[in-house]
Amino acid sequence: MPRLVPILLVSLACALAAPSALAKAKHKAAPALKTHVVYPGQTLGMIAKRYNVSVDALCRANGIRRKSPIQPKQKLYIPARDDKDGSETAERVARETSAQSKAEPKKKAKPAEKKPAEEPATKPASLQLETKKAKKTTKEKDPYARRPRRRGYLDLTSFSGKWKGYAVRRGKVTTQGQTGFERVLASWRTGQREHIHERLIRMLTKVSDHFGGRPIKVISGFRPYRPTQYTAHSRHNAGHAVDFYIPGVPNEVVRDYCRTLHKVGVGYYPNSTFIHLDVREMDTYWIDYSGPGQAPRYANSKGQDPGVAEKEAGDGT
């Protein structure tokens, strides 16, 4: 009997230590969170497709919405394939972020009397003023921006025809403007016309007004669907896109202004003569190094010409 006592004590100690060891092993077995750094021109759809997850799961894992803009060098958490809706990844990110913040040394709170009572109310106002000044300065630095003689008045030319007139008056697209756009943006191959999206008319009118009503040269507007086209679901097929340039204004300047518009897609083509603009639900920007008539050749993570088409592009041009 005395010999059994040490054996029982050892067995009891092992039994008590087993759950702790199991928990540690389970903790160590958890794989690290997978992350992705956004590069120029990428969209949520492109990233989701690359990792074979849904856009909704990607959004939920990162606490963002489908329409939330993403920026180059932004870090996104990629949900595991068995995390179908991204909720598990979101919870884990929250836990690890909370644990990390608790581990950091707390900063000493400043004495209440040293903090100006007006600070919470005045600081946002001053920041707003600085933002307005910055926007004003940016606009003043654009030597090509000028006040139009007639706001809402466009001068459009394409291979399909010409049109001059008021596209937008008193905040509404005019009947003449709608008809004029449909004529000028008609297919240059067949002459076929399509209803041009009202918001595209408004966006191109804003571009015209910003650059002082300069003439706009349209390279391509509506394009009937063709089985051999490079982009299966091109916005040109629906009358939602236009390729154009403004004589006397560098394409880089036109591109930068177009990127300030909301809910648009902007494509920059360094080896072509035009800027692509379309209307969509989420702001998108890409660089395509292809030349006229060539297959798309999208920029790599550094914005450089990769020399080959990027299969995961999906920009919808």
mmCIF file of C-alpha atoms in Angstrom:
data_model
loop_
_atom_site.group_PDB
_atom_site.id
_atom_site.type_symbol
_atom_site.label_atom_id
_atom_site.label_comp_id
_atom_site.label_asym_id
_atom_site.label_seq_id
_atom_site.Cartn_x
_atom_site.Cartn_y
_atom_site.Cartn_z
ATOM 1 C CA MET A 1 0.000 0.000 0.000
ATOM 2 C CA PRO A 2 2.722 2.580 0.819
ATOM 3 C CA ARG A 3 4.241 1.924 -2.613
ATOM 4 C CA LEU A 4 0.940 2.778 -4.317
ATOM 5 C CA VAL A 5 0.832 6.303 -2.864
ATOM 6 C CA PRO A 6 3.668 7.766 -5.007
ATOM 7 C CA ILE A 7 2.243 6.080 -8.095
ATOM 8 C CA LEU A 8 -1.192 7.557 -7.458
ATOM 9 C CA LEU A 9 0.295 11.008 -6.884
ATOM 10 C CA VAL A 10 2.236 10.869 -10.162
ATOM 11 C CA SER A 11 -0.870 9.713 -12.048
ATOM 12 C CA LEU A 12 -2.923 12.540 -10.544
ATOM 13 C CA ALA A 13 -0.289 15.123 -11.512
ATOM 14 C CA CYS A 14 -0.230 13.846 -15.097
ATOM 15 C CA ALA A 15 -4.005 13.961 -15.302
ATOM 16 C CA LEU A 16 -4.080 17.578 -14.107
ATOM 17 C CA ALA A 17 -1.331 18.634 -16.516
ATOM 18 C CA ALA A 18 -2.919 16.966 -19.552
ATOM 19 C CA PRO A 19 -5.662 19.594 -20.222
ATOM 20 C CA SER A 20 -3.126 22.413 -19.929
ATOM 21 C CA ALA A 21 -0.757 20.713 -22.351
ATOM 22 C CA LEU A 22 -3.633 20.008 -24.741
ATOM 23 C CA ALA A 23 -4.707 23.649 -24.657
ATOM 24 C CA LYS A 24 -1.160 24.794 -25.379
ATOM 25 C CA ALA A 25 -0.865 22.345 -28.260
ATOM 26 C CA LYS A 26 -4.179 23.533 -29.680
ATOM 27 C CA HIS A 27 -3.069 27.140 -29.381
ATOM 28 C CA LYS A 28 0.211 26.412 -31.155
ATOM 29 C CA ALA A 29 -1.615 24.499 -33.887
ATOM 30 C CA ALA A 30 -3.682 27.543 -34.912
ATOM 31 C CA PRO A 31 -2.224 28.822 -38.219
ATOM 32 C CA ALA A 32 -1.191 32.437 -38.555
ATOM 33 C CA LEU A 33 -3.686 34.827 -40.080
ATOM 34 C CA LYS A 34 -3.174 35.144 -43.822
ATOM 35 C CA THR A 35 -2.818 38.725 -45.057
ATOM 36 C CA HIS A 36 -2.642 40.466 -48.429
ATOM 37 C CA VAL A 37 -1.131 43.857 -49.221
ATOM 38 C CA VAL A 38 -3.166 45.737 -51.830
ATOM 39 C CA TYR A 39 -1.308 46.953 -54.885
ATOM 40 C CA PRO A 40 -2.363 49.700 -57.349
ATOM 41 C CA GLY A 41 -5.344 48.824 -59.509
ATOM 42 C CA GLN A 42 -6.587 45.924 -57.404
ATOM 43 C CA THR A 43 -10.237 45.582 -56.405
ATOM 44 C CA LEU A 44 -11.946 43.516 -53.715
ATOM 45 C CA GLY A 45 -13.238 41.224 -56.455
ATOM 46 C CA MET A 46 -9.749 40.603 -57.815
ATOM 47 C CA ILE A 47 -8.362 39.813 -54.357
ATOM 48 C CA ALA A 48 -11.279 37.526 -53.465
ATOM 49 C CA LYS A 49 -10.840 35.652 -56.748
ATOM 50 C CA ARG A 50 -7.121 35.243 -56.166
ATOM 51 C CA TYR A 51 -7.648 33.531 -52.802
ATOM 52 C CA ASN A 52 -10.805 31.664 -53.844
ATOM 53 C CA VAL A 53 -13.038 33.333 -51.247
ATOM 54 C CA SER A 54 -16.207 35.395 -51.618
ATOM 55 C CA VAL A 55 -16.186 39.200 -51.600
ATOM 56 C CA ASP A 56 -18.694 39.154 -48.719
ATOM 57 C CA ALA A 57 -16.400 36.934 -46.629
ATOM 58 C CA LEU A 58 -13.422 39.188 -47.403
ATOM 59 C CA CYS A 59 -15.413 42.270 -46.374
ATOM 60 C CA ARG A 60 -16.676 40.726 -43.144
ATOM 61 C CA ALA A 61 -13.220 39.514 -42.140
ATOM 62 C CA ASN A 62 -11.898 43.081 -42.465
ATOM 63 C CA GLY A 63 -14.926 44.950 -41.144
ATOM 64 C CA ILE A 64 -15.561 46.789 -44.417
ATOM 65 C CA ARG A 65 -18.364 46.985 -46.952
ATOM 66 C CA ARG A 66 -18.418 46.145 -50.655
ATOM 67 C CA LYS A 67 -18.381 49.852 -51.543
ATOM 68 C CA SER A 68 -15.529 50.675 -49.166
ATOM 69 C CA PRO A 69 -12.530 52.016 -51.125
ATOM 70 C CA ILE A 70 -9.221 50.181 -50.705
ATOM 71 C CA GLN A 71 -5.824 51.809 -51.072
ATOM 72 C CA PRO A 72 -2.417 50.567 -52.285
ATOM 73 C CA LYS A 73 -0.288 49.084 -49.438
ATOM 74 C CA GLN A 74 -3.433 48.504 -47.336
ATOM 75 C CA LYS A 75 -3.302 45.193 -45.435
ATOM 76 C CA LEU A 76 -6.322 42.886 -45.674
ATOM 77 C CA TYR A 77 -6.972 39.673 -43.748
ATOM 78 C CA ILE A 78 -7.828 36.675 -45.923
ATOM 79 C CA PRO A 79 -10.401 34.260 -44.450
ATOM 80 C CA ALA A 80 -9.619 30.546 -44.517
ATOM 81 C CA ARG A 81 -11.479 28.537 -47.153
ATOM 82 C CA ASP A 82 -13.553 26.779 -44.497
ATOM 83 C CA ASP A 83 -14.544 30.180 -43.071
ATOM 84 C CA LYS A 84 -17.278 30.708 -45.656
ATOM 85 C CA ASP A 85 -18.655 34.025 -44.359
ATOM 86 C CA GLY A 86 -15.444 35.445 -42.841
ATOM 87 C CA SER A 87 -16.932 35.631 -39.329
ATOM 88 C CA GLU A 88 -14.318 33.354 -37.740
ATOM 89 C CA THR A 89 -11.486 35.441 -39.165
ATOM 90 C CA ALA A 90 -13.174 38.660 -37.998
ATOM 91 C CA GLU A 91 -13.506 37.291 -34.447
ATOM 92 C CA ARG A 92 -9.899 36.145 -34.399
ATOM 93 C CA VAL A 93 -8.641 39.504 -35.668
ATOM 94 C CA ALA A 94 -10.654 41.231 -32.932
ATOM 95 C CA ARG A 95 -9.244 38.914 -30.241
ATOM 96 C CA GLU A 96 -5.640 39.298 -31.351
ATOM 97 C CA THR A 97 -5.968 43.067 -31.720
ATOM 98 C CA SER A 98 -7.485 43.311 -28.240
ATOM 99 C CA ALA A 99 -4.766 41.117 -26.732
ATOM 100 C CA GLN A 100 -2.068 43.169 -28.425
ATOM 101 C CA SER A 101 -3.495 46.459 -27.156
ATOM 102 C CA LYS A 102 -3.668 45.092 -23.597
ATOM 103 C CA ALA A 103 -0.063 43.940 -23.790
ATOM 104 C CA GLU A 104 1.146 47.417 -24.735
ATOM 105 C CA PRO A 105 2.098 49.674 -21.798
ATOM 106 C CA LYS A 106 -0.603 52.161 -20.952
ATOM 107 C CA LYS A 107 0.232 55.815 -21.414
ATOM 108 C CA LYS A 108 -0.202 58.070 -18.425
ATOM 109 C CA ALA A 109 -3.308 60.189 -18.664
ATOM 110 C CA LYS A 110 -2.708 63.924 -18.763
ATOM 111 C CA PRO A 111 -4.149 65.986 -15.910
ATOM 112 C CA ALA A 112 -7.667 67.124 -16.710
ATOM 113 C CA GLU A 113 -6.883 70.775 -16.019
ATOM 114 C CA LYS A 114 -4.180 70.865 -18.718
ATOM 115 C CA LYS A 115 -6.560 69.831 -21.487
ATOM 116 C CA PRO A 116 -8.387 72.764 -23.077
ATOM 117 C CA ALA A 117 -12.136 72.468 -22.610
ATOM 118 C CA GLU A 118 -12.713 73.745 -26.156
ATOM 119 C CA GLU A 119 -10.429 71.173 -27.826
ATOM 120 C CA PRO A 120 -13.031 68.528 -28.781
ATOM 121 C CA ALA A 121 -15.231 71.166 -30.405
ATOM 122 C CA THR A 122 -12.561 73.269 -32.101
ATOM 123 C CA LYS A 123 -10.218 70.602 -33.434
ATOM 124 C CA PRO A 124 -12.573 69.075 -36.021
ATOM 125 C CA ALA A 125 -13.433 72.574 -37.280
ATOM 126 C CA SER A 126 -9.765 73.422 -37.770
ATOM 127 C CA LEU A 127 -9.153 70.127 -39.521
ATOM 128 C CA GLN A 128 -12.075 70.791 -41.839
ATOM 129 C CA LEU A 129 -10.635 74.214 -42.641
ATOM 130 C CA GLU A 130 -7.233 72.677 -43.422
ATOM 131 C CA THR A 131 -8.910 70.124 -45.691
ATOM 132 C CA LYS A 132 -10.739 72.871 -47.582
ATOM 133 C CA LYS A 133 -7.499 74.817 -47.968
ATOM 134 C CA ALA A 134 -5.716 71.707 -49.240
ATOM 135 C CA LYS A 135 -8.431 71.079 -51.833
ATOM 136 C CA LYS A 136 -8.308 74.714 -52.912
ATOM 137 C CA THR A 137 -4.509 74.572 -53.215
ATOM 138 C CA THR A 138 -4.694 71.372 -55.261
ATOM 139 C CA LYS A 139 -7.184 72.955 -57.625
ATOM 140 C CA GLU A 140 -5.054 76.078 -57.970
ATOM 141 C CA LYS A 141 -2.015 73.953 -58.856
ATOM 142 C CA ASP A 142 -3.848 72.459 -61.864
ATOM 143 C CA PRO A 143 -2.925 74.856 -64.692
ATOM 144 C CA TYR A 144 -5.437 73.185 -67.031
ATOM 145 C CA ALA A 145 -8.500 73.746 -64.841
ATOM 146 C CA ARG A 146 -10.551 76.808 -65.740
ATOM 147 C CA ARG A 147 -14.053 78.145 -65.378
ATOM 148 C CA PRO A 148 -16.295 77.180 -68.339
ATOM 149 C CA ARG A 149 -18.084 79.926 -70.259
ATOM 150 C CA ARG A 150 -21.253 77.827 -70.267
ATOM 151 C CA ARG A 151 -21.535 75.236 -67.530
ATOM 152 C CA GLY A 152 -23.048 71.975 -68.740
ATOM 153 C CA TYR A 153 -22.250 72.738 -72.395
ATOM 154 C CA LEU A 154 -20.263 70.087 -74.300
ATOM 155 C CA ASP A 155 -18.381 69.888 -77.588
ATOM 156 C CA LEU A 156 -18.190 66.186 -78.530
ATOM 157 C CA THR A 157 -16.520 64.635 -81.574
ATOM 158 C CA SER A 158 -16.017 60.995 -82.567
ATOM 159 C CA PHE A 159 -15.702 58.806 -85.650
ATOM 160 C CA SER A 160 -19.504 58.551 -85.586
ATOM 161 C CA GLY A 161 -20.335 62.250 -85.594
ATOM 162 C CA LYS A 162 -20.295 65.575 -83.754
ATOM 163 C CA TRP A 163 -22.543 67.305 -81.260
ATOM 164 C CA LYS A 164 -22.501 70.617 -79.404
ATOM 165 C CA GLY A 165 -25.010 71.728 -76.830
ATOM 166 C CA TYR A 166 -26.173 71.660 -73.230
ATOM 167 C CA ALA A 167 -25.951 68.143 -71.861
ATOM 168 C CA VAL A 168 -27.005 69.157 -68.345
ATOM 169 C CA ARG A 169 -29.209 72.127 -67.423
ATOM 170 C CA ARG A 170 -30.662 72.923 -64.015
ATOM 171 C CA GLY A 171 -29.273 69.659 -62.707
ATOM 172 C CA LYS A 172 -30.994 67.455 -65.295
ATOM 173 C CA VAL A 173 -29.748 65.696 -68.426
ATOM 174 C CA THR A 174 -31.376 67.372 -71.413
ATOM 175 C CA THR A 175 -33.219 65.488 -74.145
ATOM 176 C CA GLN A 176 -30.854 67.012 -76.701
ATOM 177 C CA GLY A 177 -27.887 65.888 -74.615
ATOM 178 C CA GLN A 178 -29.138 62.307 -74.382
ATOM 179 C CA THR A 179 -29.721 62.176 -78.144
ATOM 180 C CA GLY A 180 -26.393 63.844 -78.902
ATOM 181 C CA PHE A 181 -24.459 61.421 -76.718
ATOM 182 C CA GLU A 182 -26.155 58.420 -78.295
ATOM 183 C CA ARG A 183 -25.223 59.685 -81.758
ATOM 184 C CA VAL A 184 -21.590 60.543 -80.974
ATOM 185 C CA LEU A 185 -21.004 57.426 -78.842
ATOM 186 C CA ALA A 186 -22.563 55.099 -81.435
ATOM 187 C CA SER A 187 -20.495 52.131 -82.616
ATOM 188 C CA TRP A 188 -17.926 53.333 -85.125
ATOM 189 C CA ARG A 189 -17.937 49.876 -86.722
ATOM 190 C CA THR A 190 -21.672 49.464 -87.351
ATOM 191 C CA GLY A 191 -23.267 52.808 -86.496
ATOM 192 C CA GLN A 192 -25.505 51.017 -83.975
ATOM 193 C CA ARG A 193 -26.733 53.215 -81.129
ATOM 194 C CA GLU A 194 -27.414 52.383 -77.498
ATOM 195 C CA HIS A 195 -28.963 54.248 -74.571
ATOM 196 C CA ILE A 196 -26.092 56.005 -72.783
ATOM 197 C CA HIS A 197 -26.258 55.841 -68.990
ATOM 198 C CA GLU A 198 -27.395 59.182 -67.568
ATOM 199 C CA ARG A 199 -24.661 59.185 -64.936
ATOM 200 C CA LEU A 200 -21.980 58.746 -67.612
ATOM 201 C CA ILE A 201 -23.335 61.867 -69.319
ATOM 202 C CA ARG A 202 -23.143 63.739 -66.014
ATOM 203 C CA MET A 203 -19.585 62.552 -65.324
ATOM 204 C CA LEU A 204 -18.290 63.548 -68.764
ATOM 205 C CA THR A 205 -20.033 66.902 -68.367
ATOM 206 C CA LYS A 206 -18.193 67.436 -65.067
ATOM 207 C CA VAL A 207 -14.910 66.650 -66.789
ATOM 208 C CA SER A 208 -15.716 69.150 -69.548
ATOM 209 C CA ASP A 209 -16.663 71.858 -67.036
ATOM 210 C CA HIS A 210 -13.516 71.282 -64.972
ATOM 211 C CA PHE A 211 -11.288 71.846 -68.007
ATOM 212 C CA GLY A 212 -13.140 74.938 -69.180
ATOM 213 C CA GLY A 213 -15.449 73.343 -71.735
ATOM 214 C CA ARG A 214 -12.611 72.215 -73.995
ATOM 215 C CA PRO A 215 -13.643 69.899 -76.881
ATOM 216 C CA ILE A 216 -13.746 66.208 -75.999
ATOM 217 C CA LYS A 217 -12.568 63.653 -78.554
ATOM 218 C CA VAL A 218 -14.267 60.274 -78.174
ATOM 219 C CA ILE A 219 -12.276 57.221 -79.276
ATOM 220 C CA SER A 220 -14.861 54.625 -78.329
ATOM 221 C CA GLY A 221 -18.293 54.682 -76.737
ATOM 222 C CA PHE A 222 -20.895 51.983 -77.278
ATOM 223 C CA ARG A 223 -19.507 48.699 -78.593
ATOM 224 C CA PRO A 224 -21.851 45.825 -79.563
ATOM 225 C CA TYR A 225 -20.925 42.545 -77.906
ATOM 226 C CA ARG A 226 -18.563 40.301 -79.868
ATOM 227 C CA PRO A 227 -17.610 36.749 -78.832
ATOM 228 C CA THR A 228 -13.944 37.544 -79.513
ATOM 229 C CA GLN A 229 -13.756 40.649 -77.293
ATOM 230 C CA TYR A 230 -11.106 40.541 -74.548
ATOM 231 C CA THR A 231 -13.441 41.454 -71.666
ATOM 232 C CA ALA A 232 -16.500 39.224 -71.459
ATOM 233 C CA HIS A 233 -18.666 41.757 -69.624
ATOM 234 C CA SER A 234 -17.471 45.087 -70.978
ATOM 235 C CA ARG A 235 -19.276 48.207 -69.807
ATOM 236 C CA HIS A 236 -18.912 49.508 -73.353
ATOM 237 C CA ASN A 237 -21.495 46.882 -74.390
ATOM 238 C CA ALA A 238 -24.110 48.513 -72.152
ATOM 239 C CA GLY A 239 -23.450 52.188 -72.920
ATOM 240 C CA HIS A 240 -21.818 52.693 -69.515
ATOM 241 C CA ALA A 241 -18.259 53.534 -70.657
ATOM 242 C CA VAL A 242 -16.311 55.899 -72.875
ATOM 243 C CA ASP A 243 -12.675 56.179 -74.025
ATOM 244 C CA PHE A 244 -11.686 59.788 -74.699
ATOM 245 C CA TYR A 245 -9.033 62.485 -74.567
ATOM 246 C CA ILE A 246 -9.003 66.277 -74.361
ATOM 247 C CA PRO A 247 -6.690 68.043 -76.844
ATOM 248 C CA GLY A 248 -4.237 70.273 -75.014
ATOM 249 C CA VAL A 249 -4.586 68.466 -71.675
ATOM 250 C CA PRO A 250 -2.195 65.613 -70.749
ATOM 251 C CA ASN A 251 -3.932 62.298 -70.180
ATOM 252 C CA GLU A 252 -2.304 62.086 -66.740
ATOM 253 C CA VAL A 253 -4.072 65.301 -65.720
ATOM 254 C CA VAL A 254 -7.422 64.076 -67.063
ATOM 255 C CA ARG A 255 -6.871 60.753 -65.275
ATOM 256 C CA ASP A 256 -6.179 62.426 -61.939
ATOM 257 C CA TYR A 257 -9.337 64.512 -62.136
ATOM 258 C CA CYS A 258 -11.497 61.554 -63.166
ATOM 259 C CA ARG A 259 -10.283 59.707 -60.078
ATOM 260 C CA THR A 260 -11.868 62.393 -57.885
ATOM 261 C CA LEU A 261 -15.329 61.472 -59.207
ATOM 262 C CA HIS A 262 -17.518 59.054 -57.274
ATOM 263 C CA LYS A 263 -18.628 55.546 -58.274
ATOM 264 C CA VAL A 264 -16.566 55.434 -61.457
ATOM 265 C CA GLY A 265 -13.965 53.204 -63.046
ATOM 266 C CA VAL A 266 -10.879 54.937 -64.441
ATOM 267 C CA GLY A 267 -8.420 53.195 -66.746
ATOM 268 C CA TYR A 268 -5.035 54.679 -67.635
ATOM 269 C CA TYR A 269 -3.343 53.462 -70.842
ATOM 270 C CA PRO A 270 0.246 54.827 -71.089
ATOM 271 C CA ASN A 271 0.735 53.291 -74.551
ATOM 272 C CA SER A 272 -2.548 54.571 -76.002
ATOM 273 C CA THR A 273 -4.053 57.999 -76.552
ATOM 274 C CA PHE A 274 -7.093 57.901 -74.279
ATOM 275 C CA ILE A 275 -8.485 57.649 -70.749
ATOM 276 C CA HIS A 276 -11.231 55.126 -69.936
ATOM 277 C CA LEU A 277 -14.171 56.300 -67.802
ATOM 278 C CA ASP A 278 -17.183 54.230 -66.786
ATOM 279 C CA VAL A 279 -19.961 54.300 -64.190
ATOM 280 C CA ARG A 280 -20.182 51.546 -61.573
ATOM 281 C CA GLU A 281 -21.037 51.012 -57.902
ATOM 282 C CA MET A 282 -17.496 51.041 -56.506
ATOM 283 C CA ASP A 283 -14.566 53.294 -57.380
ATOM 284 C CA THR A 284 -11.916 51.397 -59.343
ATOM 285 C CA TYR A 285 -8.624 52.318 -60.977
ATOM 286 C CA TRP A 286 -6.229 50.296 -63.119
ATOM 287 C CA ILE A 287 -3.250 50.739 -65.434
ATOM 288 C CA ASP A 288 -3.112 48.839 -68.725
ATOM 289 C CA TYR A 289 0.133 48.881 -70.717
ATOM 290 C CA SER A 290 -1.370 47.336 -73.838
ATOM 291 C CA GLY A 291 -1.368 49.249 -77.100
ATOM 292 C CA PRO A 292 -4.303 49.790 -79.521
ATOM 293 C CA GLY A 293 -5.977 46.501 -80.425
ATOM 294 C CA GLN A 294 -3.815 44.440 -78.061
ATOM 295 C CA ALA A 295 -4.942 42.172 -75.221
ATOM 296 C CA PRO A 296 -4.968 43.812 -71.763
ATOM 297 C CA ARG A 297 -1.579 43.979 -70.004
ATOM 298 C CA TYR A 298 -2.280 45.168 -66.479
ATOM 299 C CA ALA A 299 0.309 46.745 -64.202
ATOM 300 C CA ASN A 300 1.974 44.636 -61.525
ATOM 301 C CA SER A 301 2.104 45.383 -57.786
ATOM 302 C CA LYS A 302 4.579 48.213 -58.362
ATOM 303 C CA GLY A 303 2.522 49.812 -61.116
ATOM 304 C CA GLN A 304 5.017 48.628 -63.735
ATOM 305 C CA ASP A 305 4.451 46.890 -67.061
ATOM 306 C CA PRO A 306 4.550 43.136 -66.317
ATOM 307 C CA GLY A 307 4.929 42.247 -69.978
ATOM 308 C CA VAL A 308 2.022 39.795 -69.852
ATOM 309 C CA ALA A 309 -1.730 40.049 -69.260
ATOM 310 C CA GLU A 310 -2.809 39.673 -65.645
ATOM 311 C CA LYS A 311 -5.364 36.887 -65.682
ATOM 312 C CA GLU A 312 -7.069 37.901 -62.455
ATOM 313 C CA ALA A 313 -7.758 41.493 -63.553
ATOM 314 C CA GLY A 314 -11.590 41.589 -63.837
ATOM 315 C CA ASP A 315 -11.801 45.382 -64.146
ATOM 316 C CA GLY A 316 -14.870 45.236 -66.372
ATOM 317 C CA THR A 317 -13.695 47.564 -69.111
#
